[in-house]
Amino acid sequence: MTFAVPSSLKKLYDVDELQQRIAEMGAQITEDYRGKDLVLVAILKGSFPFVADLCRTIALPLSVEFLGLSSYGEGTQSTGVVRITQDLSKPIDGKDVLIVEDIVDTGLTLRYIEENFQTRNPSSIEVCSLLDKPSGRKIQVEARYVGFTIGTHFVVGYGLDLGEKYRNLPYIGYFDPPEEACTP
Ligand code: IMP
Ligand code: MG
């Protein structure tokens, strides 16, 4: 299947690279969480393909929860405003929570989630992010598990959007020249 995309959209990680790295992350998580009460909390919308693939590489009993969050407007710059659009369906007290994110950029979203979850008394909180963009950090936060560390690109695909588009792209891509990202 060939997706119709602008010629400025270049491939960064293809399907096989993503699956291979996710399998490695799942194996590590399986090691680390044996005997624990693991809950994957997927941050919507961006992490839905990632959590679907990741959870199938973790060979342990676990549950999956979804937290609907929005931290971006229509463009490529963080507004810094984080909003819960859908809360968890179950309490997480006493649980070993692994937050599953698509990408950590400014860190504002993660800080908000971590502070919010602390008040719910989980046994532990860690973060698993498919991508990390350290150049975008406004505050210091760190994911325990990171798939790929990227540069300053605005990326789309595999759950990541630009104005709600491109989430269904099977690979991760970026715009070159970057200005093309402003005209979806
Ligand atoms: P942060 O609060 O700036 O760390 O941003 C976290 C959220 O911003 C992610 O979960 C994404 O939804 C979105 N985001 C940050 N960088 C990108 C990008 O390069 N492409 C698409 N979405 C992004
Ligand atoms: Mg997101």
mmCIF file of C-alpha atoms and ligand atoms in Angstrom:
data_model
loop_
_atom_site.group_PDB
_atom_site.id
_atom_site.type_symbol
_atom_site.label_atom_id
_atom_site.label_comp_id
_atom_site.label_asym_id
_atom_site.label_seq_id
_atom_site.Cartn_x
_atom_site.Cartn_y
_atom_site.Cartn_z
ATOM 1 C CA MET A 1 0.000 0.000 0.000
ATOM 2 C CA THR A 2 1.384 3.408 -0.967
ATOM 3 C CA PHE A 3 0.244 6.426 1.002
ATOM 4 C CA ALA A 4 -0.357 9.701 -0.790
ATOM 5 C CA VAL A 5 1.902 12.163 1.042
ATOM 6 C CA PRO A 6 3.604 15.435 0.058
ATOM 7 C CA SER A 7 7.032 14.965 -1.562
ATOM 8 C CA SER A 8 8.534 16.999 1.301
ATOM 9 C CA LEU A 9 7.680 14.184 3.758
ATOM 10 C CA LYS A 10 10.788 12.055 4.250
ATOM 11 C CA LYS A 11 10.988 8.702 6.011
ATOM 12 C CA LEU A 12 12.791 8.645 9.377
ATOM 13 C CA TYR A 13 11.959 5.179 10.792
ATOM 14 C CA ASP A 14 10.319 2.527 8.650
ATOM 15 C CA VAL A 15 7.915 -0.174 9.804
ATOM 16 C CA ASP A 16 10.631 -2.789 10.416
ATOM 17 C CA GLU A 17 12.867 -0.434 12.397
ATOM 18 C CA LEU A 18 9.927 0.524 14.614
ATOM 19 C CA GLN A 19 8.891 -3.088 15.255
ATOM 20 C CA GLN A 20 12.433 -4.213 15.992
ATOM 21 C CA ARG A 21 13.064 -1.453 18.508
ATOM 22 C CA ILE A 22 9.653 -1.946 20.144
ATOM 23 C CA ALA A 23 10.390 -5.664 20.585
ATOM 24 C CA GLU A 24 13.632 -4.731 22.374
ATOM 25 C CA MET A 25 11.775 -2.306 24.653
ATOM 26 C CA GLY A 26 9.124 -4.937 25.415
ATOM 27 C CA ALA A 27 11.790 -7.489 26.330
ATOM 28 C CA GLN A 28 13.416 -5.004 28.739
ATOM 29 C CA ILE A 29 10.055 -4.115 30.313
ATOM 30 C CA THR A 30 9.276 -7.832 30.705
ATOM 31 C CA GLU A 31 12.544 -8.245 32.655
ATOM 32 C CA ASP A 32 11.961 -5.188 34.824
ATOM 33 C CA TYR A 33 8.295 -5.763 35.716
ATOM 34 C CA ARG A 34 8.255 -9.483 36.521
ATOM 35 C CA GLY A 35 6.176 -9.984 39.702
ATOM 36 C CA LYS A 36 4.784 -6.429 39.604
ATOM 37 C CA ASP A 37 1.242 -5.170 39.077
ATOM 38 C CA LEU A 38 1.797 -3.484 35.715
ATOM 39 C CA VAL A 39 -0.610 -0.990 34.176
ATOM 40 C CA LEU A 40 0.253 0.585 30.833
ATOM 41 C CA VAL A 41 -1.257 4.060 30.658
ATOM 42 C CA ALA A 42 -1.340 5.131 27.025
ATOM 43 C CA ILE A 43 -1.542 8.862 26.431
ATOM 44 C CA LEU A 44 -4.075 9.610 23.718
ATOM 45 C CA LYS A 45 -4.200 10.255 21.034
ATOM 46 C CA GLY A 46 -0.626 9.894 19.803
ATOM 47 C CA SER A 47 0.402 6.644 21.496
ATOM 48 C CA PHE A 48 -2.393 4.354 20.298
ATOM 49 C CA PRO A 49 -0.401 2.445 17.622
ATOM 50 C CA PHE A 50 2.653 2.295 19.887
ATOM 51 C CA VAL A 51 0.816 0.855 22.906
ATOM 52 C CA ALA A 52 -0.961 -1.689 20.672
ATOM 53 C CA ASP A 53 2.388 -2.989 19.403
ATOM 54 C CA LEU A 54 4.281 -2.573 22.684
ATOM 55 C CA CYS A 55 1.770 -4.455 24.860
ATOM 56 C CA ARG A 56 2.082 -7.497 22.586
ATOM 57 C CA THR A 57 5.843 -7.642 23.166
ATOM 58 C CA ILE A 58 5.529 -7.664 26.977
ATOM 59 C CA ALA A 59 5.266 -11.268 28.146
ATOM 60 C CA LEU A 60 3.578 -10.524 31.479
ATOM 61 C CA PRO A 61 0.045 -10.103 32.831
ATOM 62 C CA LEU A 62 -0.835 -6.411 32.541
ATOM 63 C CA SER A 63 -3.724 -4.038 32.077
ATOM 64 C CA VAL A 64 -4.055 -1.107 29.692
ATOM 65 C CA GLU A 65 -5.596 2.262 30.499
ATOM 66 C CA PHE A 66 -5.996 5.357 28.357
ATOM 67 C CA LEU A 67 -5.573 8.983 29.354
ATOM 68 C CA GLY A 68 -6.861 11.502 26.865
ATOM 69 C CA LEU A 69 -4.641 14.579 26.866
ATOM 70 C CA SER A 70 -4.189 17.481 24.592
ATOM 71 C CA SER A 71 -1.158 19.746 24.761
ATOM 72 C CA TYR A 72 -1.016 21.082 21.237
ATOM 73 C CA GLY A 73 -3.103 23.337 19.045
ATOM 74 C CA GLU A 74 -3.214 22.785 15.318
ATOM 75 C CA GLY A 75 0.412 23.666 14.644
ATOM 76 C CA THR A 76 3.870 22.367 15.465
ATOM 77 C CA GLN A 77 4.628 24.473 18.544
ATOM 78 C CA SER A 78 3.677 23.480 22.108
ATOM 79 C CA THR A 79 1.128 25.794 23.672
ATOM 80 C CA GLY A 80 2.272 24.635 27.117
ATOM 81 C CA VAL A 81 -1.387 24.170 27.999
ATOM 82 C CA VAL A 82 -2.279 20.594 28.961
ATOM 83 C CA ARG A 83 -5.882 19.457 29.251
ATOM 84 C CA ILE A 84 -7.423 16.095 30.272
ATOM 85 C CA THR A 85 -9.951 15.089 27.628
ATOM 86 C CA GLN A 86 -10.572 11.559 28.991
ATOM 87 C CA ASP A 87 -9.637 10.201 32.428
ATOM 88 C CA LEU A 88 -8.568 6.660 33.438
ATOM 89 C CA SER A 89 -11.353 4.099 33.829
ATOM 90 C CA LYS A 90 -9.866 2.509 36.999
ATOM 91 C CA PRO A 91 -7.950 3.663 40.107
ATOM 92 C CA ILE A 92 -4.163 3.184 39.994
ATOM 93 C CA ASP A 93 -3.395 3.088 43.723
ATOM 94 C CA GLY A 94 -0.883 0.322 44.483
ATOM 95 C CA LYS A 95 -0.227 -0.254 40.764
ATOM 96 C CA ASP A 96 3.052 -0.100 38.882
ATOM 97 C CA VAL A 97 2.201 2.513 36.300
ATOM 98 C CA LEU A 98 4.099 2.722 33.038
ATOM 99 C CA ILE A 99 3.108 5.843 31.100
ATOM 100 C CA VAL A 100 3.284 5.170 27.362
ATOM 101 C CA GLU A 101 3.962 8.285 25.279
ATOM 102 C CA ASP A 102 4.580 8.870 21.594
ATOM 103 C CA ILE A 103 7.185 11.619 22.077
ATOM 104 C CA VAL A 104 8.650 13.775 24.837
ATOM 105 C CA ASP A 105 9.351 17.287 23.585
ATOM 106 C CA THR A 106 9.086 20.213 26.042
ATOM 107 C CA GLY A 107 8.345 17.791 28.912
ATOM 108 C CA LEU A 108 5.328 19.847 30.028
ATOM 109 C CA THR A 109 2.846 17.055 29.276
ATOM 110 C CA LEU A 110 4.824 14.468 31.226
ATOM 111 C CA ARG A 111 5.274 16.713 34.236
ATOM 112 C CA TYR A 112 1.549 17.361 34.305
ATOM 113 C CA ILE A 113 0.728 13.634 34.135
ATOM 114 C CA GLU A 114 3.330 12.664 36.754
ATOM 115 C CA GLU A 115 2.107 15.316 39.192
ATOM 116 C CA ASN A 116 -1.509 14.306 38.604
ATOM 117 C CA PHE A 117 -0.750 10.575 39.065
ATOM 118 C CA GLN A 118 1.319 11.109 42.265
ATOM 119 C CA THR A 119 -1.888 12.186 43.996
ATOM 120 C CA ARG A 120 -3.488 8.798 43.134
ATOM 121 C CA ASN A 121 -0.910 6.788 45.170
ATOM 122 C CA PRO A 122 0.474 4.309 42.635
ATOM 123 C CA SER A 123 3.253 1.956 43.769
ATOM 124 C CA SER A 124 5.563 3.307 41.049
ATOM 125 C CA ILE A 125 5.483 5.593 38.010
ATOM 126 C CA GLU A 126 7.828 5.267 35.035
ATOM 127 C CA VAL A 127 7.720 6.508 31.457
ATOM 128 C CA CYS A 128 8.138 4.670 28.167
ATOM 129 C CA SER A 129 8.325 6.978 25.151
ATOM 130 C CA LEU A 130 8.818 5.850 21.570
ATOM 131 C CA LEU A 131 10.638 9.088 20.711
ATOM 132 C CA ASP A 132 12.614 11.627 22.691
ATOM 133 C CA LYS A 133 13.373 15.136 21.419
ATOM 134 C CA PRO A 134 15.779 16.479 24.101
ATOM 135 C CA SER A 135 16.429 19.727 22.179
ATOM 136 C CA GLY A 136 12.823 20.791 22.875
ATOM 137 C CA ARG A 137 12.955 20.479 26.669
ATOM 138 C CA LYS A 138 11.618 23.368 28.759
ATOM 139 C CA ILE A 139 11.705 21.407 32.016
ATOM 140 C CA GLN A 140 13.774 18.471 33.189
ATOM 141 C CA VAL A 141 11.935 15.159 32.759
ATOM 142 C CA GLU A 142 13.287 11.790 31.723
ATOM 143 C CA ALA A 143 11.724 8.623 30.329
ATOM 144 C CA ARG A 144 13.080 5.332 31.678
ATOM 145 C CA TYR A 145 12.518 3.666 28.289
ATOM 146 C CA VAL A 146 13.151 5.523 25.026
ATOM 147 C CA GLY A 147 12.847 4.016 21.539
ATOM 148 C CA PHE A 148 14.725 6.618 19.508
ATOM 149 C CA THR A 149 16.289 9.987 20.326
ATOM 150 C CA ILE A 150 15.664 12.476 17.521
ATOM 151 C CA GLY A 151 16.834 15.972 16.576
ATOM 152 C CA THR A 152 14.713 19.070 16.110
ATOM 153 C CA HIS A 153 12.421 17.635 13.385
ATOM 154 C CA PHE A 154 8.658 17.827 13.721
ATOM 155 C CA VAL A 155 7.697 14.216 13.067
ATOM 156 C CA VAL A 156 4.451 12.609 11.938
ATOM 157 C CA GLY A 157 3.100 9.096 11.456
ATOM 158 C CA TYR A 158 2.578 5.996 13.611
ATOM 159 C CA GLY A 159 0.191 7.954 15.834
ATOM 160 C CA LEU A 160 1.913 11.339 15.619
ATOM 161 C CA ASP A 161 -0.141 14.030 13.933
ATOM 162 C CA LEU A 162 0.019 17.402 12.296
ATOM 163 C CA GLY A 163 -3.387 19.032 12.792
ATOM 164 C CA GLU A 164 -4.893 15.532 13.362
ATOM 165 C CA LYS A 165 -3.562 14.223 10.031
ATOM 166 C CA TYR A 166 -0.897 11.543 9.351
ATOM 167 C CA ARG A 167 -1.633 9.412 12.466
ATOM 168 C CA ASN A 168 -2.369 6.432 10.205
ATOM 169 C CA LEU A 169 0.960 6.563 8.368
ATOM 170 C CA PRO A 170 2.672 3.197 9.148
ATOM 171 C CA TYR A 171 6.143 4.772 9.406
ATOM 172 C CA ILE A 172 7.558 7.917 11.054
ATOM 173 C CA GLY A 173 8.525 10.794 8.810
ATOM 174 C CA TYR A 174 9.545 14.456 8.912
ATOM 175 C CA PHE A 175 9.187 17.407 6.594
ATOM 176 C CA ASP A 176 12.134 18.630 4.569
ATOM 177 C CA PRO A 177 12.120 21.584 4.177
ATOM 178 C CA PRO A 178 10.593 21.959 7.674
ATOM 179 C CA GLU A 179 8.338 24.886 6.615
ATOM 180 C CA GLU A 180 6.259 22.323 4.719
ATOM 181 C CA ALA A 181 4.993 21.121 8.117
ATOM 182 C CA CYS A 182 3.009 24.370 8.378
ATOM 183 C CA THR A 183 0.890 23.670 5.328
ATOM 184 C CA PRO A 184 -0.825 20.281 5.801
HETATM 185 P P1 IMP B 1 5.517 18.080 25.249
HETATM 186 O O1 IMP B 1 4.497 18.422 26.300
HETATM 187 O O2 IMP B 1 6.050 19.301 24.568
HETATM 188 O O3 IMP B 1 6.633 17.189 25.766
HETATM 189 O O4 IMP B 1 4.809 17.339 24.071
HETATM 190 C C1 IMP B 1 4.251 16.111 24.170
HETATM 191 C C2 IMP B 1 3.225 15.941 23.082
HETATM 192 O O5 IMP B 1 3.375 16.909 22.027
HETATM 193 C C3 IMP B 1 3.387 14.613 22.414
HETATM 194 O O6 IMP B 1 2.665 13.609 23.075
HETATM 195 C C4 IMP B 1 2.873 14.875 21.013
HETATM 196 O O7 IMP B 1 1.470 14.684 20.981
HETATM 197 C C5 IMP B 1 3.181 16.324 20.771
HETATM 198 N N1 IMP B 1 4.414 16.474 19.972
HETATM 199 C C6 IMP B 1 5.616 16.917 20.378
HETATM 200 N N2 IMP B 1 6.522 16.891 19.376
HETATM 201 C C7 IMP B 1 5.847 16.430 18.295
HETATM 202 C C8 IMP B 1 6.240 16.135 16.928
HETATM 203 O O8 IMP B 1 7.394 16.290 16.491
HETATM 204 N N3 IMP B 1 5.259 15.645 16.133
HETATM 205 C C9 IMP B 1 3.979 15.427 16.545
HETATM 206 N N4 IMP B 1 3.579 15.660 17.810
HETATM 207 C C10 IMP B 1 4.510 16.159 18.676
HETATM 208 MG MG MG B 2 0.511 13.294 22.166
#
